Structure formats: C-alpha cells, structure tokens
Amino acid sequence: AVENAASYSIKKWNETSGSYELVAKEIAGTTYRVGGLANGQTYRYVVSATNVAGEGKESAPVEATPQSPLGTPVVSIEAGDSVVKLSWPAIEEANQYIVKRASSAKGPYEVLGSDLSDTSFTDSGLVNGTPYYYKVKAINGTRSSLDSAVASAVPYQNSGQPQAPQGVSAEPGNTDIHL
C-alpha cells in the first residue's frame, strides 16, 4: 500500500499506440485480477496511486505471461499396517508434485513432500485406526495444478490374515505353467 493513497489505477501497455491505456481505476485494495487474456502472450502493466491531490507517478513496469494451468492429479490410495500409499497418473508437462496431509478433510494441510518427481508417495509411521486425508498438486516452474480431490485412508493392522506365501516359483510346460 502507498501511504495516503485513496485508490489505485492500472494501465496496460498497448503496442499499437505505443502508450499505456487505462484498465481499471478507483481500485480500493492492493490486488487486482485482469482476466480475458491470451495464454502465452506477454503483458506489461503500471500502477499509480491517487488521493485528493491527484494521481501520483506510475510504478516501474511489470510484465507477466499467463499460461494454462496443469491438469489436476487423480489420486488412488491404499492403506496398510501403519502406512498409506498414494499414486496418480503423470500430469502432462508437470516436473514435480507436492503431497499434503491433514487429520481432517477440511485441513489444515501440511506439506509431506515437495519437489517429488515420482507419481507415488508412501506415508509411513502412521497410527493404525486413525483417518488421514491427502491432496496432491502438480508443478512446473511457476505453473501449477489445482489440488487434487481429497483422498482419505485409515491404516490398519493385519487382523489375523495369513502372510503372503514365500518361495513361489513358476515352471513353464507345454501349454501350461506349474506353480
């Protein structure tokens, strides 16, 4: 915020006329969203403050290039003994993922892993019988996806089921396989 400012004006550079043209004026807050822009095109803006004495000097120009968001991950989840395993299909153009967890679907969510390049994540050391809630976000530089839908699971302890068989082998035969 500028001291003694009553409102702000935003101007956009116009290549054709070679000057800035007014986008919005009498903005009370210090943020403003400009919509209806073309992805991949660079835009240049300046902001000025106004009060009863008139309009002040323009800010230094800032440039930004809007880009389409990344696709939103669709998370699959599997619970086990003190562990929850998350997986999701790779998101086109994403080069990393962020996994967040909460003890309630509404949050707050804490970041468990960021800068993850794999499309899976294992959360271990959990308390069996306690529900856990997860969200995953795809990232590529300054571009990101929306958070995934909430995926939840309750880790559980093996309750008497037999262990997985060990030493299983397969021998091929003529039109069959012997296990």
Coordinates of N, CA, C and O in Angstrom, one line a residue:
A1 N 0.8 -1.2 0.0 CA 0.0 0.0 0.0 C 0.9 1.2 0.0 O 1.9 1.3 0.6
V2 N 0.4 2.3 -0.7 CA 1.1 3.5 -0.7 C 0.5 4.4 0.3 O -0.7 4.6 0.4
E3 N 1.4 5.1 1.1 CA 0.9 6.0 2.2 C 0.0 7.1 1.6 O 0.4 7.7 0.6
N4 N -1.1 7.4 2.2 CA -2.0 8.4 1.8 C -2.8 8.2 0.5 O -3.4 9.1 -0.1
A5 N -2.7 7.0 0.0 CA -3.4 6.7 -1.3 C -4.9 6.4 -1.0 O -5.2 5.7 0.0
A6 N -5.7 7.0 -1.8 CA -7.2 6.7 -1.6 C -7.6 5.5 -2.5 O -8.5 4.8 -2.2
S7 N -6.9 5.4 -3.7 CA -7.3 4.4 -4.7 C -6.1 4.2 -5.6 O -5.1 5.0 -5.6
Y8 N -6.2 3.2 -6.5 CA -5.1 2.9 -7.5 C -5.7 2.8 -8.9 O -6.9 2.5 -9.0
S9 N -4.9 3.0 -9.9 CA -5.2 2.8 -11.3 C -4.3 1.9 -11.9 O -3.1 1.9 -11.5
I10 N -4.7 1.1 -12.8 CA -3.9 0.1 -13.5 C -3.9 0.4 -15.0 O -5.0 0.6 -15.6
K11 N -2.8 0.4 -15.6 CA -2.7 0.7 -17.1 C -1.9 -0.4 -17.7 O -0.9 -0.9 -17.2
K12 N -2.3 -0.7 -19.0 CA -1.6 -1.8 -19.7 C -1.0 -1.2 -21.0 O -1.6 -0.3 -21.6
W13 N 0.2 -1.7 -21.3 CA 0.9 -1.2 -22.5 C 0.2 -1.6 -23.7 O -0.2 -2.8 -23.9
N14 N 0.1 -0.7 -24.7 CA -0.6 -1.0 -25.9 C 0.5 -0.8 -27.0 O 1.0 0.3 -27.3
E15 N 0.9 -1.9 -27.6 CA 2.0 -1.9 -28.7 C 1.6 -1.0 -29.8 O 2.4 -0.3 -30.4
T16 N 0.3 -1.0 -30.2 CA -0.2 -0.3 -31.4 C 0.0 1.2 -31.2 O 0.5 1.9 -32.1
S17 N -0.5 1.7 -30.1 CA -0.4 3.2 -29.8 C 0.9 3.6 -29.2 O 1.3 4.8 -29.2
G18 N 1.7 2.6 -28.6 CA 3.0 3.0 -28.0 C 2.8 3.7 -26.7 O 3.7 4.4 -26.3
S19 N 1.7 3.5 -26.0 CA 1.5 4.1 -24.7 C 0.6 3.2 -23.8 O 0.1 2.2 -24.3
Y20 N 0.5 3.6 -22.6 CA -0.3 2.8 -21.7 C -1.8 3.3 -21.7 O -2.0 4.4 -21.9
E21 N -2.7 2.3 -21.6 CA -4.1 2.7 -21.6 C -4.7 2.1 -20.3 O -4.3 1.1 -19.8
L22 N -5.7 2.8 -19.8 CA -6.3 2.5 -18.5 C -7.1 1.2 -18.6 O -7.8 0.9 -19.5
V23 N -6.8 0.3 -17.6 CA -7.5 -0.9 -17.5 C -8.6 -0.8 -16.4 O -9.7 -1.3 -16.6
A24 N -8.2 -0.2 -15.3 CA -9.1 -0.1 -14.1 C -8.7 1.1 -13.3 O -7.5 1.4 -13.2
K25 N -9.7 1.8 -12.7 CA -9.3 2.9 -11.8 C -10.2 2.8 -10.6 O -11.1 2.1 -10.5
E26 N -9.8 3.7 -9.6 CA -10.5 3.7 -8.3 C -10.6 2.3 -7.6 O -11.6 2.0 -7.0
I27 N -9.5 1.6 -7.7 CA -9.3 0.3 -7.0 C -9.0 0.6 -5.6 O -8.0 1.2 -5.3
A28 N -9.8 0.1 -4.6 CA -9.5 0.4 -3.2 C -8.4 -0.5 -2.6 O -7.7 -0.1 -1.8
G29 N -8.3 -1.7 -3.1 CA -7.3 -2.7 -2.5 C -6.0 -2.6 -3.2 O -5.8 -1.8 -4.1
T30 N -5.1 -3.5 -2.8 CA -3.8 -3.6 -3.4 C -3.6 -4.8 -4.3 O -2.4 -5.2 -4.6
T31 N -4.7 -5.4 -4.7 CA -4.6 -6.5 -5.6 C -5.7 -6.4 -6.6 O -6.7 -5.8 -6.4
Y32 N -5.5 -6.9 -7.8 CA -6.4 -6.8 -8.9 C -6.2 -7.9 -9.9 O -5.0 -8.2 -10.2
R33 N -7.2 -8.6 -10.3 CA -7.1 -9.7 -11.3 C -7.6 -9.2 -12.7 O -8.7 -8.7 -12.8
V34 N -6.7 -9.3 -13.7 CA -7.0 -8.9 -15.0 C -7.3 -10.2 -15.8 O -6.5 -11.1 -15.9
G35 N -8.5 -10.4 -16.2 CA -9.0 -11.6 -16.9 C -9.1 -11.4 -18.4 O -8.9 -10.3 -19.0
G36 N -9.5 -12.5 -19.1 CA -9.7 -12.4 -20.6 C -8.4 -12.2 -21.4 O -8.5 -11.7 -22.5
L37 N -7.3 -12.7 -20.9 CA -6.0 -12.5 -21.6 C -5.7 -13.8 -22.4 O -6.2 -14.9 -22.1
A38 N -4.8 -13.7 -23.3 CA -4.4 -14.8 -24.1 C -3.2 -15.5 -23.5 O -2.2 -14.9 -23.2
N39 N -3.3 -16.8 -23.3 CA -2.2 -17.6 -22.7 C -1.0 -17.5 -23.7 O -1.2 -17.5 -24.9
G40 N 0.2 -17.4 -23.1 CA 1.4 -17.3 -23.9 C 1.8 -15.9 -24.4 O 2.9 -15.7 -25.0
Q41 N 0.9 -14.9 -24.3 CA 1.2 -13.6 -24.7 C 1.7 -12.8 -23.5 O 1.1 -12.8 -22.4
T42 N 2.8 -12.0 -23.6 CA 3.3 -11.2 -22.5 C 2.6 -9.8 -22.4 O 2.4 -9.2 -23.5
Y43 N 2.2 -9.5 -21.2 CA 1.5 -8.2 -21.0 C 2.4 -7.3 -20.0 O 3.0 -7.9 -19.1
R44 N 2.3 -6.0 -20.2 CA 3.1 -5.1 -19.4 C 2.1 -4.1 -18.7 O 1.2 -3.5 -19.4
Y45 N 2.3 -3.9 -17.4 CA 1.4 -3.0 -16.6 C 2.2 -2.0 -15.8 O 3.3 -2.3 -15.4
V46 N 1.5 -0.9 -15.4 CA 2.0 0.0 -14.4 C 0.8 0.3 -13.5 O -0.4 0.2 -13.9
V47 N 1.1 0.7 -12.3 CA 0.1 1.1 -11.3 C 0.4 2.5 -10.8 O 1.6 2.8 -10.6
S48 N -0.6 3.3 -10.5 CA -0.4 4.6 -9.9 C -1.4 4.7 -8.8 O -2.5 4.1 -8.8
A49 N -1.0 5.5 -7.8 CA -1.9 5.8 -6.6 C -2.5 7.2 -6.8 O -1.9 8.1 -7.4
T50 N -3.7 7.4 -6.3 CA -4.4 8.6 -6.3 C -5.0 9.0 -5.0 O -5.4 8.1 -4.2
N51 N -5.0 10.3 -4.7 CA -5.7 10.8 -3.5 C -6.3 12.2 -3.8 O -6.3 12.5 -5.0
V52 N -6.7 13.0 -2.9 CA -7.3 14.3 -3.2 C -6.4 15.2 -3.9 O -6.9 16.1 -4.6
A53 N -5.1 15.0 -3.8 CA -4.2 15.9 -4.5 C -4.0 15.5 -6.0 O -3.4 16.2 -6.8
G54 N -4.6 14.3 -6.4 CA -4.4 13.9 -7.8 C -3.7 12.5 -7.9 O -3.4 11.9 -6.9
E55 N -3.3 12.2 -9.1 CA -2.7 10.9 -9.4 C -1.2 11.1 -9.3 O -0.6 12.1 -9.7
G56 N -0.5 10.1 -8.6 CA 0.9 10.1 -8.4 C 1.6 9.5 -9.6 O 1.0 9.2 -10.6
K57 N 2.9 9.4 -9.5 CA 3.7 8.8 -10.5 C 3.4 7.3 -10.7 O 3.0 6.6 -9.8
E58 N 3.7 6.8 -11.9 CA 3.4 5.4 -12.2 C 4.5 4.5 -11.6 O 5.7 5.0 -11.6
S59 N 4.2 3.3 -11.3 CA 5.2 2.4 -10.8 C 6.1 2.0 -11.9 O 5.9 2.3 -13.1
A60 N 7.2 1.3 -11.6 CA 8.0 0.7 -12.6 C 7.1 -0.4 -13.4 O 6.3 -1.0 -12.7
P61 N 7.3 -0.6 -14.6 CA 6.5 -1.6 -15.4 C 6.8 -3.0 -14.9 O 7.9 -3.3 -14.5
V62 N 5.8 -3.8 -14.9 CA 5.9 -5.2 -14.6 C 5.3 -6.0 -15.8 O 4.4 -5.5 -16.4
E63 N 5.9 -7.2 -16.0 CA 5.4 -8.0 -17.1 C 5.1 -9.4 -16.6 O 5.7 -9.9 -15.7
A64 N 4.1 -10.0 -17.3 CA 3.7 -11.4 -16.9 C 3.1 -12.0 -18.2 O 2.6 -11.3 -19.0
T65 N 3.3 -13.3 -18.3 CA 2.7 -14.1 -19.4 C 1.8 -15.1 -18.8 O 2.2 -16.1 -18.2
P66 N 0.5 -15.0 -19.0 CA -0.4 -16.0 -18.5 C -0.2 -17.4 -19.2 O 0.1 -17.4 -20.4
Q67 N -0.4 -18.4 -18.5 CA -0.3 -19.8 -19.0 C -1.4 -20.6 -18.5 O -1.9 -20.4 -17.4
S68 N -1.8 -21.6 -19.3 CA -2.8 -22.5 -18.8 C -2.3 -23.4 -17.6 O -1.1 -23.7 -17.6
P69 N -3.2 -23.7 -16.7 CA -2.8 -24.5 -15.6 C -2.5 -25.9 -16.0 O -3.0 -26.4 -17.1
L70 N -1.8 -26.6 -15.2 CA -1.6 -28.0 -15.4 C -2.8 -28.8 -15.0 O -3.6 -28.3 -14.3
G71 N -2.9 -30.0 -15.5 CA -4.0 -30.9 -15.2 C -4.0 -31.2 -13.7 O -2.9 -31.2 -13.1
T72 N -5.1 -31.6 -13.1 CA -5.2 -31.9 -11.7 C -5.0 -33.4 -11.5 O -5.7 -34.2 -12.2
P73 N -4.1 -33.8 -10.6 CA -3.9 -35.2 -10.3 C -5.2 -35.9 -9.8 O -6.0 -35.3 -9.0
V74 N -5.4 -37.1 -10.2 CA -6.4 -38.0 -9.7 C -5.7 -39.1 -8.9 O -4.9 -39.9 -9.4
V75 N -5.9 -39.0 -7.5 CA -5.1 -39.8 -6.6 C -5.8 -41.1 -6.3 O -7.0 -41.2 -6.0
S76 N -5.1 -42.2 -6.3 CA -5.5 -43.5 -5.8 C -4.8 -43.8 -4.5 O -3.6 -43.3 -4.3
I77 N -5.5 -44.4 -3.6 CA -4.9 -44.5 -2.2 C -5.1 -46.0 -1.7 O -6.1 -46.6 -2.0
E78 N -4.1 -46.5 -1.0 CA -4.2 -47.8 -0.4 C -3.6 -47.7 1.0 O -2.5 -47.2 1.2
A79 N -4.3 -48.3 2.0 CA -3.8 -48.3 3.4 C -3.3 -49.7 3.7 O -3.8 -50.7 3.2
G80 N -2.4 -49.7 4.6 CA -1.8 -50.9 5.2 C -1.5 -50.7 6.6 O -2.0 -49.8 7.3
D81 N -0.6 -51.6 7.1 CA -0.2 -51.5 8.5 C 0.7 -50.3 8.8 O 1.8 -50.3 8.3
S82 N 0.2 -49.3 9.4 CA 0.9 -48.0 9.7 C 1.4 -47.3 8.5 O 2.3 -46.5 8.6
V83 N 0.8 -47.5 7.3 CA 1.3 -46.9 6.1 C 0.1 -46.6 5.2 O -0.9 -47.3 5.2
V84 N 0.2 -45.5 4.4 CA -0.7 -45.2 3.3 C 0.1 -45.0 2.1 O 1.1 -44.2 2.1
K85 N -0.3 -45.6 1.0 CA 0.4 -45.4 -0.3 C -0.5 -44.7 -1.3 O -1.6 -45.0 -1.5
L86 N 0.1 -43.6 -1.8 CA -0.7 -42.7 -2.8 C 0.0 -42.9 -4.2 O 1.2 -43.1 -4.3
S87 N -0.9 -42.9 -5.2 CA -0.3 -42.9 -6.6 C -1.3 -42.1 -7.5 O -2.4 -42.0 -7.1
W88 N -0.7 -41.7 -8.6 CA -1.5 -40.9 -9.5 C -0.9 -41.0 -10.9 O 0.4 -41.1 -11.0
P89 N -1.6 -40.8 -12.0 CA -1.0 -40.8 -13.3 C -0.2 -39.5 -13.5 O -0.5 -38.5 -12.9
A90 N 0.8 -39.6 -14.3 CA 1.7 -38.4 -14.6 C 0.8 -37.4 -15.2 O -0.1 -37.6 -16.0
I91 N 1.1 -36.1 -14.8 CA 0.4 -35.0 -15.4 C 1.3 -34.4 -16.5 O 2.4 -34.1 -16.3
E92 N 0.7 -34.2 -17.7 CA 1.4 -33.7 -18.8 C 2.1 -32.3 -18.5 O 1.4 -31.5 -17.9
E93 N 3.3 -32.2 -18.7 CA 4.2 -31.0 -18.5 C 4.6 -30.8 -17.1 O 5.3 -29.9 -16.8
A94 N 4.1 -31.6 -16.1 CA 4.5 -31.5 -14.7 C 5.9 -32.1 -14.5 O 6.2 -33.1 -15.1
N95 N 6.7 -31.4 -13.7 CA 8.0 -32.0 -13.5 C 8.2 -32.2 -12.0 O 9.3 -32.7 -11.6
Q96 N 7.2 -31.9 -11.2 CA 7.3 -32.3 -9.8 C 5.9 -32.2 -9.2 O 5.0 -31.7 -9.8
Y97 N 5.8 -32.8 -8.0 CA 4.5 -32.9 -7.3 C 4.7 -32.5 -5.8 O 5.8 -32.7 -5.3
I98 N 3.6 -32.1 -5.2 CA 3.6 -31.8 -3.8 C 2.5 -32.6 -3.2 O 1.3 -32.6 -3.7
V99 N 2.8 -33.3 -2.1 CA 1.9 -34.1 -1.3 C 1.6 -33.5 0.0 O 2.6 -33.1 0.7
K100 N 0.3 -33.3 0.4 CA 0.0 -32.7 1.6 C -1.0 -33.6 2.4 O -1.7 -34.4 1.8
R101 N -0.9 -33.6 3.7 CA -1.7 -34.4 4.6 C -2.4 -33.6 5.7 O -1.8 -32.6 6.2
A102 N -3.6 -34.0 6.1 CA -4.3 -33.4 7.2 C -5.0 -34.5 8.0 O -5.2 -35.6 7.6
S103 N -5.4 -34.1 9.2 CA -6.2 -35.0 10.1 C -7.7 -34.8 9.9 O -8.5 -35.5 10.5
S104 N -8.1 -33.9 9.1 CA -9.5 -33.6 8.7 C -9.5 -33.2 7.3 O -8.6 -32.6 6.7
A105 N -10.6 -33.6 6.6 CA -10.8 -33.3 5.2 C -10.7 -31.8 4.9 O -10.2 -31.4 3.8
K106 N -11.1 -31.0 5.9 CA -11.0 -29.5 5.7 C -9.7 -28.9 6.0 O -9.5 -27.7 5.8
G107 N -8.8 -29.7 6.5 CA -7.4 -29.2 6.8 C -7.3 -28.7 8.2 O -8.2 -29.0 9.1
P108 N -6.2 -28.0 8.5 CA -5.2 -27.5 7.6 C -4.3 -28.7 7.1 O -4.1 -29.7 7.9
Y109 N -3.7 -28.5 5.9 CA -2.9 -29.5 5.3 C -1.4 -29.1 5.5 O -1.1 -27.9 5.3
E110 N -0.6 -30.1 5.9 CA 0.9 -29.9 6.0 C 1.6 -30.5 4.8 O 1.1 -31.6 4.3
V111 N 2.6 -29.9 4.3 CA 3.4 -30.5 3.2 C 4.2 -31.7 3.7 O 5.0 -31.5 4.6
L112 N 4.0 -32.8 3.1 CA 4.8 -34.0 3.4 C 6.0 -34.2 2.5 O 7.1 -34.6 2.9
G113 N 5.8 -33.8 1.2 CA 6.8 -33.9 0.2 C 6.6 -32.9 -0.9 O 5.5 -32.7 -1.3
S114 N 7.7 -32.2 -1.2 CA 7.6 -31.3 -2.3 C 8.8 -31.6 -3.2 O 9.7 -32.4 -2.8
D115 N 8.8 -31.1 -4.4 CA 9.9 -31.5 -5.4 C 9.9 -33.0 -5.6 O 11.0 -33.5 -5.9
L116 N 8.8 -33.6 -5.6 CA 8.7 -35.1 -5.8 C 8.6 -35.3 -7.3 O 7.8 -34.7 -8.0
S117 N 9.5 -36.1 -7.9 CA 9.4 -36.4 -9.3 C 8.6 -37.7 -9.6 O 8.2 -37.8 -10.8
D118 N 8.4 -38.5 -8.6 CA 7.7 -39.8 -8.9 C 6.2 -39.5 -8.8 O 5.8 -38.5 -8.2
T119 N 5.4 -40.4 -9.3 CA 4.0 -40.3 -9.3 C 3.4 -41.2 -8.2 O 2.3 -41.8 -8.3
S120 N 4.1 -41.4 -7.2 CA 3.7 -42.2 -6.0 C 4.4 -41.6 -4.8 O 5.4 -41.0 -4.8
F121 N 3.8 -41.9 -3.6 CA 4.3 -41.4 -2.3 C 3.8 -42.4 -1.3 O 2.7 -42.8 -1.2
T122 N 4.7 -42.8 -0.4 CA 4.4 -43.6 0.8 C 4.5 -42.9 2.1 O 5.6 -42.3 2.3
D123 N 3.5 -42.8 2.8 CA 3.5 -42.1 4.1 C 3.5 -43.2 5.2 O 2.5 -44.0 5.3
S124 N 4.6 -43.3 5.9 CA 4.7 -44.4 6.9 C 4.8 -43.9 8.3 O 4.9 -42.7 8.5
G125 N 4.8 -44.8 9.3 CA 4.8 -44.4 10.7 C 3.5 -43.8 11.2 O 3.5 -43.1 12.2
L126 N 2.4 -44.2 10.5 CA 1.1 -43.7 10.9 C 0.5 -44.5 12.0 O 0.9 -45.6 12.3
V127 N -0.5 -43.9 12.6 CA -1.2 -44.6 13.7 C -2.4 -45.4 13.1 O -3.3 -44.8 12.5
N128 N -2.4 -46.7 13.3 CA -3.5 -47.6 12.8 C -4.8 -47.1 13.4 O -4.9 -46.8 14.6
G129 N -5.8 -47.1 12.6 CA -7.2 -46.8 13.0 C -7.5 -45.3 13.0 O -8.6 -44.8 13.2
T130 N -6.5 -44.5 12.6 CA -6.6 -43.0 12.5 C -6.8 -42.6 11.0 O -6.0 -43.0 10.2
P131 N -7.9 -41.8 10.7 CA -8.0 -41.4 9.3 C -7.0 -40.3 9.0 O -6.7 -39.4 9.8
Y132 N -6.5 -40.4 7.7 CA -5.6 -39.4 7.2 C -6.2 -38.9 5.8 O -6.8 -39.7 5.1
Y133 N -6.0 -37.7 5.5 CA -6.5 -37.0 4.3 C -5.4 -36.4 3.5 O -4.5 -35.8 4.1
Y134 N -5.4 -36.6 2.2 CA -4.3 -36.2 1.4 C -4.8 -35.4 0.2 O -5.9 -35.6 -0.3
K135 N -3.9 -34.5 -0.3 CA -4.1 -33.8 -1.6 C -2.7 -33.8 -2.3 O -1.7 -33.7 -1.6
V136 N -2.8 -33.8 -3.6 CA -1.6 -33.8 -4.4 C -1.7 -32.6 -5.5 O -2.8 -32.4 -6.0
K137 N -0.7 -31.9 -5.7 CA -0.6 -30.8 -6.7 C 0.5 -31.0 -7.6 O 1.6 -31.4 -7.2
A138 N 0.3 -30.8 -8.9 CA 1.4 -30.9 -9.9 C 2.0 -29.5 -10.1 O 1.3 -28.5 -10.1
I139 N 3.3 -29.5 -10.4 CA 4.0 -28.2 -10.5 C 4.9 -28.3 -11.8 O 5.5 -29.3 -12.1
N140 N 5.1 -27.1 -12.4 CA 6.2 -27.0 -13.5 C 6.6 -25.5 -13.4 O 5.9 -24.7 -14.0
G141 N 7.7 -25.2 -12.7 CA 8.1 -23.8 -12.6 C 7.1 -23.0 -11.9 O 6.7 -23.3 -10.7
T142 N 6.6 -22.0 -12.5 CA 5.6 -21.1 -11.8 C 4.1 -21.6 -12.1 O 3.2 -21.1 -11.6
R143 N 4.0 -22.6 -13.0 CA 2.7 -23.2 -13.3 C 2.3 -24.3 -12.3 O 3.2 -25.1 -11.9
S144 N 1.1 -24.4 -11.9 CA 0.7 -25.5 -11.0 C -0.8 -25.9 -11.3 O -1.5 -25.2 -12.0
S145 N -1.1 -27.0 -10.8 CA -2.5 -27.5 -11.0 C -3.3 -27.1 -9.8 O -2.7 -26.6 -8.8
L146 N -4.5 -27.4 -9.8 CA -5.3 -27.3 -8.6 C -5.0 -28.4 -7.7 O -4.4 -29.5 -8.2
D147 N -5.3 -28.4 -6.4 CA -5.1 -29.5 -5.6 C -6.0 -30.6 -6.0 O -7.2 -30.3 -6.5
S148 N -5.6 -31.9 -5.9 CA -6.5 -33.0 -6.2 C -7.6 -33.0 -5.3 O -7.6 -32.3 -4.2
A149 N -8.6 -33.8 -5.6 CA -9.7 -34.0 -4.7 C -9.1 -34.7 -3.4 O -8.1 -35.4 -3.5
V150 N -9.7 -34.6 -2.3 CA -9.2 -35.2 -1.1 C -9.3 -36.7 -1.2 O -10.3 -37.2 -1.6
A151 N -8.2 -37.4 -0.9 CA -8.2 -38.8 -0.8 C -7.9 -39.2 0.6 O -7.0 -38.6 1.3
S152 N -8.7 -40.1 1.1 CA -8.5 -40.5 2.5 C -8.4 -42.0 2.7 O -8.8 -42.8 1.9
A153 N -7.7 -42.3 3.8 CA -7.5 -43.7 4.2 C -7.3 -43.9 5.7 O -6.9 -42.9 6.3
V154 N -7.5 -45.1 6.2 CA -7.3 -45.4 7.6 C -6.4 -46.6 7.6 O -6.7 -47.7 7.2
P155 N -5.1 -46.4 8.0 CA -4.2 -47.5 8.1 C -4.7 -48.5 9.2 O -5.4 -48.2 10.1
Y156 N -4.4 -49.8 8.9 CA -4.9 -50.8 9.8 C -3.8 -51.9 10.0 O -3.0 -52.1 9.2
Q157 N -4.0 -52.6 11.1 CA -3.0 -53.7 11.4 C -3.6 -54.9 10.9 O -4.8 -55.1 10.9
N158 N -2.8 -55.8 10.4 CA -3.2 -57.1 10.0 C -4.0 -57.8 11.1 O -3.5 -57.9 12.2
S159 N -5.2 -58.2 10.8 CA -6.1 -58.8 11.8 C -6.3 -60.3 11.6 O -7.4 -60.7 11.5
G160 N -5.2 -61.0 11.6 CA -5.3 -62.4 11.6 C -5.1 -63.1 10.2 O -5.1 -64.3 10.1
Q161 N -5.1 -62.2 9.1 CA -5.0 -62.8 7.8 C -3.6 -63.5 7.7 O -2.6 -63.0 8.3
P162 N -3.5 -64.6 6.9 CA -2.2 -65.2 6.7 C -1.2 -64.3 6.0 O -1.6 -63.4 5.2
Q163 N 0.1 -64.5 6.2 CA 1.1 -63.7 5.5 C 1.1 -64.1 4.0 O 0.6 -65.2 3.6
A164 N 1.8 -63.4 3.2 CA 1.9 -63.7 1.8 C 2.8 -64.9 1.6 O 3.8 -65.1 2.3
P165 N 2.5 -65.9 0.7 CA 3.3 -67.0 0.5 C 4.7 -66.6 0.1 O 4.8 -65.7 -0.7
Q166 N 5.7 -67.4 0.5 CA 7.1 -67.1 0.1 C 7.6 -68.3 -0.8 O 7.0 -69.4 -0.7
G167 N 8.6 -68.0 -1.5 CA 9.2 -69.1 -2.4 C 8.4 -69.6 -3.5 O 8.5 -70.7 -4.0
V168 N 7.5 -68.7 -4.0 CA 6.6 -69.1 -5.1 C 7.5 -69.1 -6.4 O 8.3 -68.2 -6.6
S169 N 7.3 -70.2 -7.2 CA 8.1 -70.2 -8.5 C 7.1 -70.7 -9.6 O 6.1 -71.2 -9.3
A170 N 7.5 -70.4 -10.8 CA 6.7 -70.8 -12.0 C 7.6 -71.5 -12.9 O 8.7 -71.1 -13.3
E171 N 7.1 -72.7 -13.4 CA 7.9 -73.5 -14.4 C 7.0 -73.7 -15.6 O 5.9 -74.2 -15.5
P172 N 7.5 -73.2 -16.8 CA 6.7 -73.3 -18.0 C 6.6 -74.8 -18.4 O 7.6 -75.5 -18.3
G173 N 5.5 -75.2 -18.9 CA 5.3 -76.5 -19.5 C 4.7 -76.4 -20.9 O 4.7 -75.2 -21.5
N174 N 4.3 -77.5 -21.5 CA 3.7 -77.4 -22.8 C 2.2 -77.0 -22.7 O 1.4 -77.8 -22.2
T175 N 1.9 -75.8 -23.0 CA 0.6 -75.2 -22.9 C 0.1 -75.0 -21.5 O -1.1 -74.8 -21.2
D176 N 1.1 -75.0 -20.5 CA 0.7 -74.7 -19.1 C 1.9 -74.2 -18.3 O 3.0 -74.2 -18.8
I177 N 1.6 -73.8 -17.1 CA 2.6 -73.3 -16.2 C 2.3 -74.0 -14.9 O 1.2 -74.1 -14.4
H178 N 3.4 -74.5 -14.2 CA 3.3 -75.2 -12.9 C 3.8 -74.2 -11.9 O 4.9 -73.7 -11.9
L179 N 2.9 -73.9 -10.9 CA 3.3 -73.0 -9.8 C 3.5 -73.9 -8.6 O 2.8 -74.8 -8.3

